[in-house]
Structures are given as C-alpha cells and as structure tokens.
Short mmCIF file of N, CA, C and O in Angstrom, two decimals:
data_model
loop_
_atom_site.label_atom_id
_atom_site.label_comp_id
_atom_site.label_asym_id
_atom_site.label_seq_id
_atom_site.Cartn_x
_atom_site.Cartn_y
_atom_site.Cartn_z
N MET A 79 -14.74 54.16 -81.70
CA MET A 79 -14.78 52.94 -81.23
C MET A 79 -16.10 52.39 -80.63
O MET A 79 -17.15 52.87 -79.89
N ASN A 80 -16.79 51.18 -81.00
CA ASN A 80 -18.06 50.84 -80.59
C ASN A 80 -17.95 49.46 -79.72
O ASN A 80 -17.27 48.24 -80.45
N THR A 81 -17.90 50.06 -78.43
CA THR A 81 -17.64 48.84 -77.45
C THR A 81 -19.05 48.08 -77.15
O THR A 81 -20.05 48.67 -76.76
N ARG A 82 -19.30 46.71 -77.28
CA ARG A 82 -20.27 46.09 -76.87
C ARG A 82 -20.32 45.16 -75.42
O ARG A 82 -18.97 44.44 -75.77
N PHE A 83 -20.81 45.39 -74.88
CA PHE A 83 -20.84 44.05 -73.76
C PHE A 83 -21.70 43.47 -73.90
O PHE A 83 -22.66 43.28 -74.63
N ALA A 84 -21.93 41.84 -73.43
CA ALA A 84 -22.80 40.63 -72.89
C ALA A 84 -24.10 41.03 -72.61
O ALA A 84 -23.89 42.26 -71.70
N HIS A 85 -25.24 40.77 -72.96
CA HIS A 85 -26.78 41.36 -72.04
C HIS A 85 -26.70 40.94 -70.94
O HIS A 85 -27.19 42.05 -70.65
N ARG A 86 -25.85 40.34 -70.52
CA ARG A 86 -26.18 40.27 -68.87
C ARG A 86 -25.51 41.30 -68.37
O ARG A 86 -25.87 41.58 -66.94
N MET A 87 -24.79 42.24 -69.02
CA MET A 87 -24.17 43.55 -68.28
C MET A 87 -25.31 44.56 -67.74
O MET A 87 -24.97 45.48 -67.37
N GLU A 88 -26.65 44.34 -68.76
CA GLU A 88 -27.57 45.04 -68.62
C GLU A 88 -28.18 45.57 -67.07
O GLU A 88 -28.86 46.52 -66.83
N GLY A 89 -28.03 44.22 -66.52
CA GLY A 89 -28.78 44.54 -65.38
C GLY A 89 -27.55 44.84 -64.08
O GLY A 89 -28.17 44.84 -62.55
N VAL A 90 -26.24 44.85 -64.39
CA VAL A 90 -25.56 45.02 -63.31
C VAL A 90 -25.64 46.71 -62.90
O VAL A 90 -25.77 47.51 -63.39
N ARG A 91 -25.51 46.69 -61.77
CA ARG A 91 -25.97 48.30 -61.00
C ARG A 91 -24.56 48.57 -60.51
O ARG A 91 -23.62 48.02 -60.26
N THR A 92 -24.82 49.77 -60.10
CA THR A 92 -23.45 50.82 -60.04
C THR A 92 -22.95 50.51 -58.35
O THR A 92 -24.11 50.17 -57.69
N SER A 93 -21.86 50.31 -57.74
CA SER A 93 -21.76 50.41 -56.93
C SER A 93 -22.22 51.60 -55.72
O SER A 93 -21.91 52.44 -56.05
N THR A 94 -22.65 51.21 -54.81
CA THR A 94 -23.42 52.08 -53.52
C THR A 94 -21.74 52.82 -52.81
O THR A 94 -21.46 54.12 -52.89
N ILE A 95 -21.10 51.86 -52.93
CA ILE A 95 -19.39 52.40 -52.22
C ILE A 95 -18.81 53.53 -53.29
O ILE A 95 -18.61 54.48 -52.86
N ARG A 96 -18.93 52.84 -54.12
CA ARG A 96 -17.90 53.71 -55.20
C ARG A 96 -19.25 55.32 -55.56
O ARG A 96 -18.26 56.40 -55.56
N GLU A 97 -20.59 55.08 -55.72
CA GLU A 97 -21.05 56.59 -55.55
C GLU A 97 -21.11 57.16 -54.02
O GLU A 97 -20.42 58.82 -54.53
N ILE A 98 -20.36 56.58 -52.96
CA ILE A 98 -20.27 57.59 -51.89
C ILE A 98 -19.24 58.19 -52.21
O ILE A 98 -18.87 59.59 -51.76
N LEU A 99 -17.83 57.45 -52.93
CA LEU A 99 -16.14 57.88 -53.01
C LEU A 99 -16.94 58.91 -53.70
O LEU A 99 -16.13 60.14 -53.49
N LYS A 100 -17.44 59.07 -55.04
CA LYS A 100 -17.45 60.01 -55.81
C LYS A 100 -17.55 61.24 -54.81
O LYS A 100 -17.60 62.23 -55.49
N VAL A 101 -19.42 61.63 -53.98
CA VAL A 101 -19.38 62.38 -53.57
C VAL A 101 -18.39 62.84 -52.92
O VAL A 101 -18.03 64.59 -52.38
N THR A 102 -17.82 62.37 -51.86
CA THR A 102 -16.27 62.75 -50.91
C THR A 102 -16.02 63.26 -51.80
O THR A 102 -14.84 64.01 -51.44
N GLU A 103 -15.46 63.30 -53.31
CA GLU A 103 -14.35 64.03 -53.87
C GLU A 103 -14.96 65.66 -54.02
O GLU A 103 -13.39 66.09 -54.41
N GLN A 104 -15.74 66.11 -53.74
CA GLN A 104 -16.39 67.00 -54.24
C GLN A 104 -15.87 67.89 -53.00
O GLN A 104 -16.22 67.65 -52.10
N PRO A 105 -15.06 69.46 -52.89
CA PRO A 105 -14.84 69.90 -52.09
C PRO A 105 -15.87 70.28 -51.42
O PRO A 105 -14.86 70.97 -49.81
N GLU A 106 -16.77 70.92 -51.78
CA GLU A 106 -17.68 71.84 -50.85
C GLU A 106 -18.65 70.50 -49.61
O GLU A 106 -19.23 70.87 -48.76
N ILE A 107 -17.97 69.16 -49.58
CA ILE A 107 -19.13 68.13 -49.15
C ILE A 107 -17.62 67.51 -48.29
O ILE A 107 -16.93 67.30 -48.03
N ILE A 108 -18.45 67.37 -46.98
CA ILE A 108 -17.97 66.82 -46.19
C ILE A 108 -19.01 65.62 -45.45
O ILE A 108 -19.85 65.84 -45.00
N SER A 109 -18.71 64.26 -46.12
CA SER A 109 -19.14 63.12 -45.67
C SER A 109 -18.88 62.42 -44.46
O SER A 109 -17.38 62.16 -44.16
N PHE A 110 -19.78 62.18 -43.70
CA PHE A 110 -19.45 60.63 -42.66
C PHE A 110 -20.09 59.77 -43.16
O PHE A 110 -19.43 58.74 -42.50
N ALA A 111 -20.29 59.43 -44.41
CA ALA A 111 -20.75 58.23 -44.87
C ALA A 111 -19.87 57.33 -45.12
O ALA A 111 -20.07 55.85 -45.08
N GLY A 112 -18.83 57.98 -45.85
CA GLY A 112 -17.81 56.80 -46.55
C GLY A 112 -16.85 56.43 -45.29
O GLY A 112 -16.32 55.32 -45.37
N GLY A 113 -16.84 57.11 -44.54
CA GLY A 113 -15.66 56.49 -42.91
C GLY A 113 -14.37 56.73 -43.47
O GLY A 113 -12.95 55.65 -42.98
N LEU A 114 -13.62 57.51 -44.46
CA LEU A 114 -12.56 57.64 -44.85
C LEU A 114 -11.55 57.77 -43.39
O LEU A 114 -11.69 59.22 -43.27
N PRO A 115 -10.53 57.42 -43.57
CA PRO A 115 -9.43 57.51 -42.31
C PRO A 115 -8.98 59.21 -43.41
O PRO A 115 -8.65 59.52 -44.22
N ALA A 116 -8.03 59.76 -42.16
CA ALA A 116 -7.07 61.46 -42.78
C ALA A 116 -6.10 60.35 -42.93
O ALA A 116 -5.32 60.09 -43.14
N PRO A 117 -5.99 61.14 -44.31
CA PRO A 117 -4.42 60.45 -45.24
C PRO A 117 -3.34 60.73 -44.22
O PRO A 117 -2.20 59.99 -44.85
N GLU A 118 -3.18 61.62 -44.00
CA GLU A 118 -1.58 62.04 -43.21
C GLU A 118 -1.35 60.75 -41.94
O GLU A 118 -0.61 61.28 -41.69
N LEU A 119 -2.73 60.12 -41.78
CA LEU A 119 -2.07 59.43 -40.89
C LEU A 119 -1.73 57.63 -41.01
O LEU A 119 -1.87 56.94 -40.37
N PHE A 120 -1.99 58.05 -42.41
CA PHE A 120 -1.15 56.33 -42.76
C PHE A 120 0.40 55.97 -42.62
O PHE A 120 0.81 57.59 -42.56
N PRO A 121 0.67 55.11 -42.30
CA PRO A 121 2.10 54.72 -41.91
C PRO A 121 2.62 54.79 -43.36
O PRO A 121 3.10 53.48 -43.42
N VAL A 122 2.61 55.34 -44.06
CA VAL A 122 3.16 55.14 -45.38
C VAL A 122 4.64 54.95 -45.26
O VAL A 122 5.70 53.85 -45.81
N ASP A 123 5.43 55.15 -44.26
CA ASP A 123 7.15 54.83 -44.30
C ASP A 123 6.75 53.35 -43.88
O ASP A 123 7.90 52.75 -44.62
N ASN A 124 5.99 53.09 -42.65
CA ASN A 124 6.45 51.43 -42.01
C ASN A 124 6.09 50.68 -43.89
O ASN A 124 6.17 49.42 -43.68
N VAL A 125 4.74 51.18 -44.18
CA VAL A 125 4.26 50.22 -45.67
C VAL A 125 5.26 50.11 -46.51
O VAL A 125 5.56 48.76 -47.00
N LEU A 126 5.94 50.98 -46.54
CA LEU A 126 6.85 50.94 -48.03
C LEU A 126 8.10 50.38 -47.71
O LEU A 126 8.56 49.11 -48.12
N HIS A 127 8.23 50.28 -46.39
CA HIS A 127 9.38 49.28 -45.67
C HIS A 127 9.28 47.94 -45.67
O HIS A 127 10.21 47.10 -45.67
N ALA A 128 8.33 47.72 -45.46
CA ALA A 128 7.15 45.88 -45.39
C ALA A 128 7.39 45.72 -46.56
O ALA A 128 7.89 44.90 -46.88
N THR A 129 6.88 46.65 -47.48
CA THR A 129 7.00 46.15 -48.52
C THR A 129 8.45 45.94 -49.34
O THR A 129 8.64 44.70 -50.32
N GLU A 130 9.00 46.75 -48.78
CA GLU A 130 10.45 46.68 -49.72
C GLU A 130 11.20 45.20 -49.16
O GLU A 130 11.55 44.06 -50.16
N ARG A 131 10.73 44.74 -47.85
CA ARG A 131 11.57 43.47 -47.37
C ARG A 131 10.89 42.61 -48.13
O ARG A 131 11.63 41.11 -48.46
N VAL A 132 9.59 42.59 -48.18
CA VAL A 132 8.90 41.31 -48.87
C VAL A 132 9.34 40.76 -49.90
O VAL A 132 9.47 39.80 -50.32
N LEU A 133 9.72 42.24 -50.80
CA LEU A 133 10.03 41.98 -52.03
C LEU A 133 11.37 41.49 -52.58
O LEU A 133 11.64 40.56 -53.14
N ARG A 134 11.92 41.84 -51.19
CA ARG A 134 13.69 41.32 -51.54
C ARG A 134 13.67 39.91 -51.12
O ARG A 134 14.16 39.19 -51.26
N GLU A 135 12.97 39.75 -50.06
CA GLU A 135 12.89 38.24 -49.38
C GLU A 135 11.89 37.13 -50.38
O GLU A 135 12.32 36.23 -50.60
N SER A 136 10.91 37.43 -50.59
CA SER A 136 10.08 36.94 -51.96
C SER A 136 10.20 37.06 -53.31
O SER A 136 9.84 36.27 -53.56
N GLY A 137 10.95 38.36 -53.69
CA GLY A 137 10.61 38.59 -54.85
C GLY A 137 9.31 38.55 -55.74
O GLY A 137 8.07 38.52 -55.38
N ALA A 138 8.82 38.14 -56.92
CA ALA A 138 7.74 37.88 -57.71
C ALA A 138 6.84 36.68 -57.03
O ALA A 138 5.53 37.14 -57.29
N ALA A 139 7.22 35.91 -56.10
CA ALA A 139 6.31 35.12 -55.30
C ALA A 139 5.46 35.89 -54.43
O ALA A 139 4.32 35.75 -54.26
N ALA A 140 5.68 36.96 -54.11
CA ALA A 140 5.10 38.09 -53.01
C ALA A 140 3.88 38.31 -53.95
O ALA A 140 3.06 38.88 -53.30
N LEU A 141 4.16 38.15 -55.68
CA LEU A 141 2.79 39.25 -55.85
C LEU A 141 1.91 38.20 -56.32
O LEU A 141 0.87 38.55 -57.22
N GLN A 142 2.10 36.88 -56.30
CA GLN A 142 1.02 35.75 -56.89
C GLN A 142 0.00 35.64 -55.95
O GLN A 142 -0.02 36.06 -54.55
N TYR A 143 -1.22 34.70 -56.49
CA TYR A 143 -1.96 34.91 -55.55
C TYR A 143 -1.73 33.62 -54.36
O TYR A 143 -0.88 32.88 -55.07
N SER A 144 -2.04 34.26 -53.81
CA SER A 144 -2.54 33.02 -52.36
C SER A 144 -3.40 32.66 -51.54
O SER A 144 -4.36 33.60 -51.47
N PRO A 145 -3.01 31.89 -50.80
CA PRO A 145 -4.43 31.75 -49.55
C PRO A 145 -4.67 33.37 -48.97
O PRO A 145 -3.55 33.69 -48.30
N SER A 146 -5.87 33.68 -48.30
CA SER A 146 -5.65 34.80 -47.06
C SER A 146 -5.39 34.73 -46.08
O SER A 146 -5.22 35.88 -45.47
N GLU A 147 -4.93 33.23 -46.23
CA GLU A 147 -4.85 33.45 -44.69
C GLU A 147 -3.05 33.49 -44.59
O GLU A 147 -2.44 33.92 -43.23
N ALA A 148 -2.39 33.57 -45.22
CA ALA A 148 -1.55 33.66 -45.61
C ALA A 148 -0.25 32.67 -45.42
O ALA A 148 -0.40 31.79 -45.28
N LEU A 149 0.68 32.87 -46.11
CA LEU A 149 1.75 31.54 -46.59
C LEU A 149 2.33 30.97 -45.26
O LEU A 149 2.55 31.75 -44.38
N PRO A 150 2.24 29.97 -44.84
CA PRO A 150 2.72 29.44 -43.61
C PRO A 150 4.08 30.09 -43.59
O PRO A 150 4.52 30.23 -42.03
N ARG A 151 5.37 30.59 -44.04
CA ARG A 151 7.07 30.92 -44.29
C ARG A 151 5.98 32.49 -43.79
O ARG A 151 7.13 32.64 -43.16
N CYS A 152 5.24 32.73 -43.35
CA CYS A 152 4.91 34.36 -43.45
C CYS A 152 4.21 34.71 -42.59
O CYS A 152 4.01 35.79 -41.61
N GLU A 153 3.86 33.94 -41.34
CA GLU A 153 3.37 33.67 -40.41
C GLU A 153 4.45 34.78 -38.95
O GLU A 153 5.60 34.38 -39.34
N ARG A 154 3.72 35.65 -38.88
CA ARG A 154 4.40 36.48 -37.52
C ARG A 154 5.75 35.82 -36.87
O ARG A 154 5.82 35.41 -35.50
N ALA A 155 6.73 35.63 -37.82
CA ALA A 155 8.05 35.45 -37.41
C ALA A 155 8.78 36.65 -36.22
O ALA A 155 9.74 36.02 -35.55
N SER A 156 8.22 37.73 -36.71
CA SER A 156 9.02 38.83 -35.88
C SER A 156 8.22 39.60 -34.68
O SER A 156 8.05 40.56 -34.28
N ARG A 157 7.34 38.15 -33.52
CA ARG A 157 6.82 38.45 -32.38
C ARG A 157 7.84 39.00 -31.84
O ARG A 157 8.63 38.57 -31.21
#
C-alpha cells in the first residue's frame, strides 16, 4: 500500500508529550517528567457508575459534541 500525505504534513513535528510517554513505557525507566498518576488510584468504579448513569439518562445525546462548559441540564443537580 502506498500512502501519500499532503505536502503540509512534512512540517508536522512529533508531540513532545507523546515522546515522553513512549519512554515511560520502558520497564527500566522511572520517569518524573510525565507526571503519570498511579493507575491503582483511579476511581474506576465511580467512573463506571457515572458513565452508566449518564448513558441511561441521556442515551446517544451524551456522546454528541457539546459546549465544554456542560449542558445546562447537567449542572451539578446532585450537590
């Protein structure tokens, strides 16, 4: 397969963050540059329940693009 890109792609540089993250995947490296949190501290169950609730209540609309400030109906109703 012969892939061709637009000439403007020749000037695109790699992401510095992406390059740092590649280094952190090496088992012999302990990197303090990426600021990666410990995965065991992620609240996976909380995120799972929140995702299920949003999808149950809003369905496909929850997956649509929207303002980053949130939809008015989603503002912290459960304070």
